Amino acid sequence: MDVMGTYDAYLVALSFAVASFASYTALDLGGRIRASSGWPRVTWLATAAIAMGGGIWSMHFIGMLAFLLPMSVNFDLGLTALSLVVAIAVTGSASM
């Protein structure tokens, strides 16, 4: 059985815009990480991880919302929130 889906072009464009804004923000914060030390460095790292991890997660989540299927699709709130936390944590650990 094949299930055919379509995409909402506006949500796809929003997903691209979110990804662009998040990457610009994270790269700007990355420069601040390199120029600081101590607690300010940890703070800049945390904000960059939230910007990049949250941006990656948001881009993908908006992309999933853009995919329209002829059936009901539900998201588990706990797993969805956990996936956001994992995205931020992995991004933060990769920046260390």
JSON list of N, CA, C and O in Angstrom, two decimals, residues 32-59:
[
{"chain": "A", "resi": 32, "resn": "ARG", "atom": "N", "xyz": [32.08, 34.25, 19.79]},
{"chain": "A", "resi": 32, "resn": "ARG", "atom": "CA", "xyz": [32.16, 34.75, 21.16]},
{"chain": "A", "resi": 32, "resn": "ARG", "atom": "C", "xyz": [32.72, 33.68, 22.10]},
{"chain": "A", "resi": 32, "resn": "ARG", "atom": "O", "xyz": [33.37, 34.01, 23.09]},
{"chain": "A", "resi": 33, "resn": "ILE", "atom": "N", "xyz": [32.46, 32.42, 21.79]},
{"chain": "A", "resi": 33, "resn": "ILE", "atom": "CA", "xyz": [33.00, 31.33, 22.61]},
{"chain": "A", "resi": 33, "resn": "ILE", "atom": "C", "xyz": [34.52, 31.34, 22.56]},
{"chain": "A", "resi": 33, "resn": "ILE", "atom": "O", "xyz": [35.20, 31.25, 23.57]},
{"chain": "A", "resi": 34, "resn": "ARG", "atom": "N", "xyz": [35.05, 31.48, 21.35]},
{"chain": "A", "resi": 34, "resn": "ARG", "atom": "CA", "xyz": [36.51, 31.45, 21.17]},
{"chain": "A", "resi": 34, "resn": "ARG", "atom": "C", "xyz": [37.20, 32.63, 21.83]},
{"chain": "A", "resi": 34, "resn": "ARG", "atom": "O", "xyz": [38.35, 32.55, 22.22]},
{"chain": "A", "resi": 35, "resn": "ALA", "atom": "N", "xyz": [36.48, 33.75, 21.95]},
{"chain": "A", "resi": 35, "resn": "ALA", "atom": "CA", "xyz": [37.09, 34.97, 22.49]},
{"chain": "A", "resi": 35, "resn": "ALA", "atom": "C", "xyz": [36.93, 35.10, 24.00]},
{"chain": "A", "resi": 35, "resn": "ALA", "atom": "O", "xyz": [37.35, 36.10, 24.57]},
{"chain": "A", "resi": 36, "resn": "SER", "atom": "N", "xyz": [36.33, 34.12, 24.66]},
{"chain": "A", "resi": 36, "resn": "SER", "atom": "CA", "xyz": [36.09, 34.25, 26.10]},
{"chain": "A", "resi": 36, "resn": "SER", "atom": "C", "xyz": [36.65, 33.04, 26.84]},
{"chain": "A", "resi": 36, "resn": "SER", "atom": "O", "xyz": [37.05, 32.05, 26.24]},
{"chain": "A", "resi": 37, "resn": "SER", "atom": "N", "xyz": [36.65, 33.14, 28.17]},
{"chain": "A", "resi": 37, "resn": "SER", "atom": "CA", "xyz": [37.10, 32.03, 29.01]},
{"chain": "A", "resi": 37, "resn": "SER", "atom": "C", "xyz": [36.31, 32.06, 30.31]},
{"chain": "A", "resi": 37, "resn": "SER", "atom": "O", "xyz": [35.66, 33.04, 30.64]},
{"chain": "A", "resi": 38, "resn": "GLY", "atom": "N", "xyz": [36.37, 30.95, 31.03]},
{"chain": "A", "resi": 38, "resn": "GLY", "atom": "CA", "xyz": [35.67, 30.86, 32.31]},
{"chain": "A", "resi": 38, "resn": "GLY", "atom": "C", "xyz": [34.16, 30.76, 32.15]},
{"chain": "A", "resi": 38, "resn": "GLY", "atom": "O", "xyz": [33.66, 30.15, 31.19]},
{"chain": "A", "resi": 39, "resn": "TRP", "atom": "N", "xyz": [33.44, 31.37, 33.10]},
{"chain": "A", "resi": 39, "resn": "TRP", "atom": "CA", "xyz": [31.98, 31.29, 33.06]},
{"chain": "A", "resi": 39, "resn": "TRP", "atom": "C", "xyz": [31.36, 31.95, 31.84]},
{"chain": "A", "resi": 39, "resn": "TRP", "atom": "O", "xyz": [30.37, 31.44, 31.31]},
{"chain": "A", "resi": 40, "resn": "PRO", "atom": "N", "xyz": [31.90, 33.08, 31.36]},
{"chain": "A", "resi": 40, "resn": "PRO", "atom": "CA", "xyz": [31.33, 33.64, 30.13]},
{"chain": "A", "resi": 40, "resn": "PRO", "atom": "C", "xyz": [31.41, 32.66, 28.95]},
{"chain": "A", "resi": 40, "resn": "PRO", "atom": "O", "xyz": [30.49, 32.57, 28.14]},
{"chain": "A", "resi": 41, "resn": "ARG", "atom": "N", "xyz": [32.51, 31.89, 28.89]},
{"chain": "A", "resi": 41, "resn": "ARG", "atom": "CA", "xyz": [32.64, 30.89, 27.82]},
{"chain": "A", "resi": 41, "resn": "ARG", "atom": "C", "xyz": [31.55, 29.83, 27.92]},
{"chain": "A", "resi": 41, "resn": "ARG", "atom": "O", "xyz": [30.96, 29.44, 26.92]},
{"chain": "A", "resi": 42, "resn": "VAL", "atom": "N", "xyz": [31.29, 29.36, 29.14]},
{"chain": "A", "resi": 42, "resn": "VAL", "atom": "CA", "xyz": [30.23, 28.35, 29.35]},
{"chain": "A", "resi": 42, "resn": "VAL", "atom": "C", "xyz": [28.87, 28.92, 28.96]},
{"chain": "A", "resi": 42, "resn": "VAL", "atom": "O", "xyz": [28.05, 28.24, 28.34]},
{"chain": "A", "resi": 43, "resn": "THR", "atom": "N", "xyz": [28.64, 30.18, 29.31]},
{"chain": "A", "resi": 43, "resn": "THR", "atom": "CA", "xyz": [27.36, 30.82, 28.97]},
{"chain": "A", "resi": 43, "resn": "THR", "atom": "C", "xyz": [27.20, 30.95, 27.46]},
{"chain": "A", "resi": 43, "resn": "THR", "atom": "O", "xyz": [26.13, 30.65, 26.92]},
{"chain": "A", "resi": 44, "resn": "TRP", "atom": "N", "xyz": [28.25, 31.40, 26.78]},
{"chain": "A", "resi": 44, "resn": "TRP", "atom": "CA", "xyz": [28.19, 31.51, 25.32]},
{"chain": "A", "resi": 44, "resn": "TRP", "atom": "C", "xyz": [28.00, 30.14, 24.66]},
{"chain": "A", "resi": 44, "resn": "TRP", "atom": "O", "xyz": [27.26, 30.00, 23.68]},
{"chain": "A", "resi": 45, "resn": "LEU", "atom": "N", "xyz": [28.67, 29.13, 25.21]},
{"chain": "A", "resi": 45, "resn": "LEU", "atom": "CA", "xyz": [28.53, 27.78, 24.68]},
{"chain": "A", "resi": 45, "resn": "LEU", "atom": "C", "xyz": [27.10, 27.28, 24.85]},
{"chain": "A", "resi": 45, "resn": "LEU", "atom": "O", "xyz": [26.52, 26.69, 23.92]},
{"chain": "A", "resi": 46, "resn": "ALA", "atom": "N", "xyz": [26.51, 27.53, 26.00]},
{"chain": "A", "resi": 46, "resn": "ALA", "atom": "CA", "xyz": [25.13, 27.08, 26.24]},
{"chain": "A", "resi": 46, "resn": "ALA", "atom": "C", "xyz": [24.16, 27.79, 25.30]},
{"chain": "A", "resi": 46, "resn": "ALA", "atom": "O", "xyz": [23.26, 27.15, 24.73]},
{"chain": "A", "resi": 47, "resn": "THR", "atom": "N", "xyz": [24.33, 29.09, 25.12]},
{"chain": "A", "resi": 47, "resn": "THR", "atom": "CA", "xyz": [23.42, 29.80, 24.22]},
{"chain": "A", "resi": 47, "resn": "THR", "atom": "C", "xyz": [23.61, 29.37, 22.77]},
{"chain": "A", "resi": 47, "resn": "THR", "atom": "O", "xyz": [22.64, 29.26, 22.01]},
{"chain": "A", "resi": 48, "resn": "ALA", "atom": "N", "xyz": [24.85, 29.10, 22.37]},
{"chain": "A", "resi": 48, "resn": "ALA", "atom": "CA", "xyz": [25.10, 28.62, 21.01]},
{"chain": "A", "resi": 48, "resn": "ALA", "atom": "C", "xyz": [24.50, 27.23, 20.81]},
{"chain": "A", "resi": 48, "resn": "ALA", "atom": "O", "xyz": [23.93, 26.94, 19.75]},
{"chain": "A", "resi": 49, "resn": "ALA", "atom": "N", "xyz": [24.59, 26.38, 21.82]},
{"chain": "A", "resi": 49, "resn": "ALA", "atom": "CA", "xyz": [24.01, 25.03, 21.72]},
{"chain": "A", "resi": 49, "resn": "ALA", "atom": "C", "xyz": [22.49, 25.11, 21.62]},
{"chain": "A", "resi": 49, "resn": "ALA", "atom": "O", "xyz": [21.87, 24.37, 20.84]},
{"chain": "A", "resi": 50, "resn": "ILE", "atom": "N", "xyz": [21.89, 26.01, 22.39]},
{"chain": "A", "resi": 50, "resn": "ILE", "atom": "CA", "xyz": [20.44, 26.17, 22.31]},
{"chain": "A", "resi": 50, "resn": "ILE", "atom": "C", "xyz": [20.04, 26.72, 20.95]},
{"chain": "A", "resi": 50, "resn": "ILE", "atom": "O", "xyz": [19.07, 26.24, 20.34]},
{"chain": "A", "resi": 51, "resn": "ALA", "atom": "N", "xyz": [20.80, 27.69, 20.44]},
{"chain": "A", "resi": 51, "resn": "ALA", "atom": "CA", "xyz": [20.48, 28.26, 19.13]},
{"chain": "A", "resi": 51, "resn": "ALA", "atom": "C", "xyz": [20.63, 27.23, 18.02]},
{"chain": "A", "resi": 51, "resn": "ALA", "atom": "O", "xyz": [19.74, 27.08, 17.18]},
{"chain": "A", "resi": 52, "resn": "MET", "atom": "N", "xyz": [21.75, 26.50, 18.01]},
{"chain": "A", "resi": 52, "resn": "MET", "atom": "CA", "xyz": [21.99, 25.54, 16.92]},
{"chain": "A", "resi": 52, "resn": "MET", "atom": "C", "xyz": [21.14, 24.29, 17.08]},
{"chain": "A", "resi": 52, "resn": "MET", "atom": "O", "xyz": [20.49, 23.85, 16.13]},
{"chain": "A", "resi": 53, "resn": "GLY", "atom": "N", "xyz": [21.18, 23.67, 18.27]},
{"chain": "A", "resi": 53, "resn": "GLY", "atom": "CA", "xyz": [20.38, 22.47, 18.48]},
{"chain": "A", "resi": 53, "resn": "GLY", "atom": "C", "xyz": [18.89, 22.74, 18.34]},
{"chain": "A", "resi": 53, "resn": "GLY", "atom": "O", "xyz": [18.15, 21.97, 17.71]},
{"chain": "A", "resi": 54, "resn": "GLY", "atom": "N", "xyz": [18.45, 23.85, 18.92]},
{"chain": "A", "resi": 54, "resn": "GLY", "atom": "CA", "xyz": [17.04, 24.22, 18.79]},
{"chain": "A", "resi": 54, "resn": "GLY", "atom": "C", "xyz": [16.66, 24.56, 17.36]},
{"chain": "A", "resi": 54, "resn": "GLY", "atom": "O", "xyz": [15.56, 24.26, 16.90]},
{"chain": "A", "resi": 55, "resn": "GLY", "atom": "N", "xyz": [17.59, 25.19, 16.64]},
{"chain": "A", "resi": 55, "resn": "GLY", "atom": "CA", "xyz": [17.33, 25.51, 15.24]},
{"chain": "A", "resi": 55, "resn": "GLY", "atom": "C", "xyz": [17.24, 24.29, 14.36]},
{"chain": "A", "resi": 55, "resn": "GLY", "atom": "O", "xyz": [16.36, 24.18, 13.50]},
{"chain": "A", "resi": 56, "resn": "ILE", "atom": "N", "xyz": [18.16, 23.35, 14.57]},
{"chain": "A", "resi": 56, "resn": "ILE", "atom": "CA", "xyz": [18.13, 22.10, 13.80]},
{"chain": "A", "resi": 56, "resn": "ILE", "atom": "C", "xyz": [16.83, 21.35, 14.10]},
{"chain": "A", "resi": 56, "resn": "ILE", "atom": "O", "xyz": [16.14, 20.88, 13.18]},
{"chain": "A", "resi": 57, "resn": "TRP", "atom": "N", "xyz": [16.50, 21.25, 15.37]},
{"chain": "A", "resi": 57, "resn": "TRP", "atom": "CA", "xyz": [15.28, 20.55, 15.77]},
{"chain": "A", "resi": 57, "resn": "TRP", "atom": "C", "xyz": [14.05, 21.24, 15.19]},
{"chain": "A", "resi": 57, "resn": "TRP", "atom": "O", "xyz": [13.17, 20.58, 14.64]},
{"chain": "A", "resi": 58, "resn": "SER", "atom": "N", "xyz": [14.00, 22.57, 15.30]},
{"chain": "A", "resi": 58, "resn": "SER", "atom": "CA", "xyz": [12.85, 23.32, 14.80]},
{"chain": "A", "resi": 58, "resn": "SER", "atom": "C", "xyz": [12.69, 23.17, 13.29]},
{"chain": "A", "resi": 58, "resn": "SER", "atom": "O", "xyz": [11.57, 23.00, 12.79]},
{"chain": "A", "resi": 59, "resn": "MET", "atom": "N", "xyz": [13.81, 23.23, 12.58]},
{"chain": "A", "resi": 59, "resn": "MET", "atom": "CA", "xyz": [13.76, 23.09, 11.13]},
{"chain": "A", "resi": 59, "resn": "MET", "atom": "C", "xyz": [13.16, 21.73, 10.75]},
{"chain": "A", "resi": 59, "resn": "MET", "atom": "O", "xyz": [12.27, 21.66, 9.89]}
]
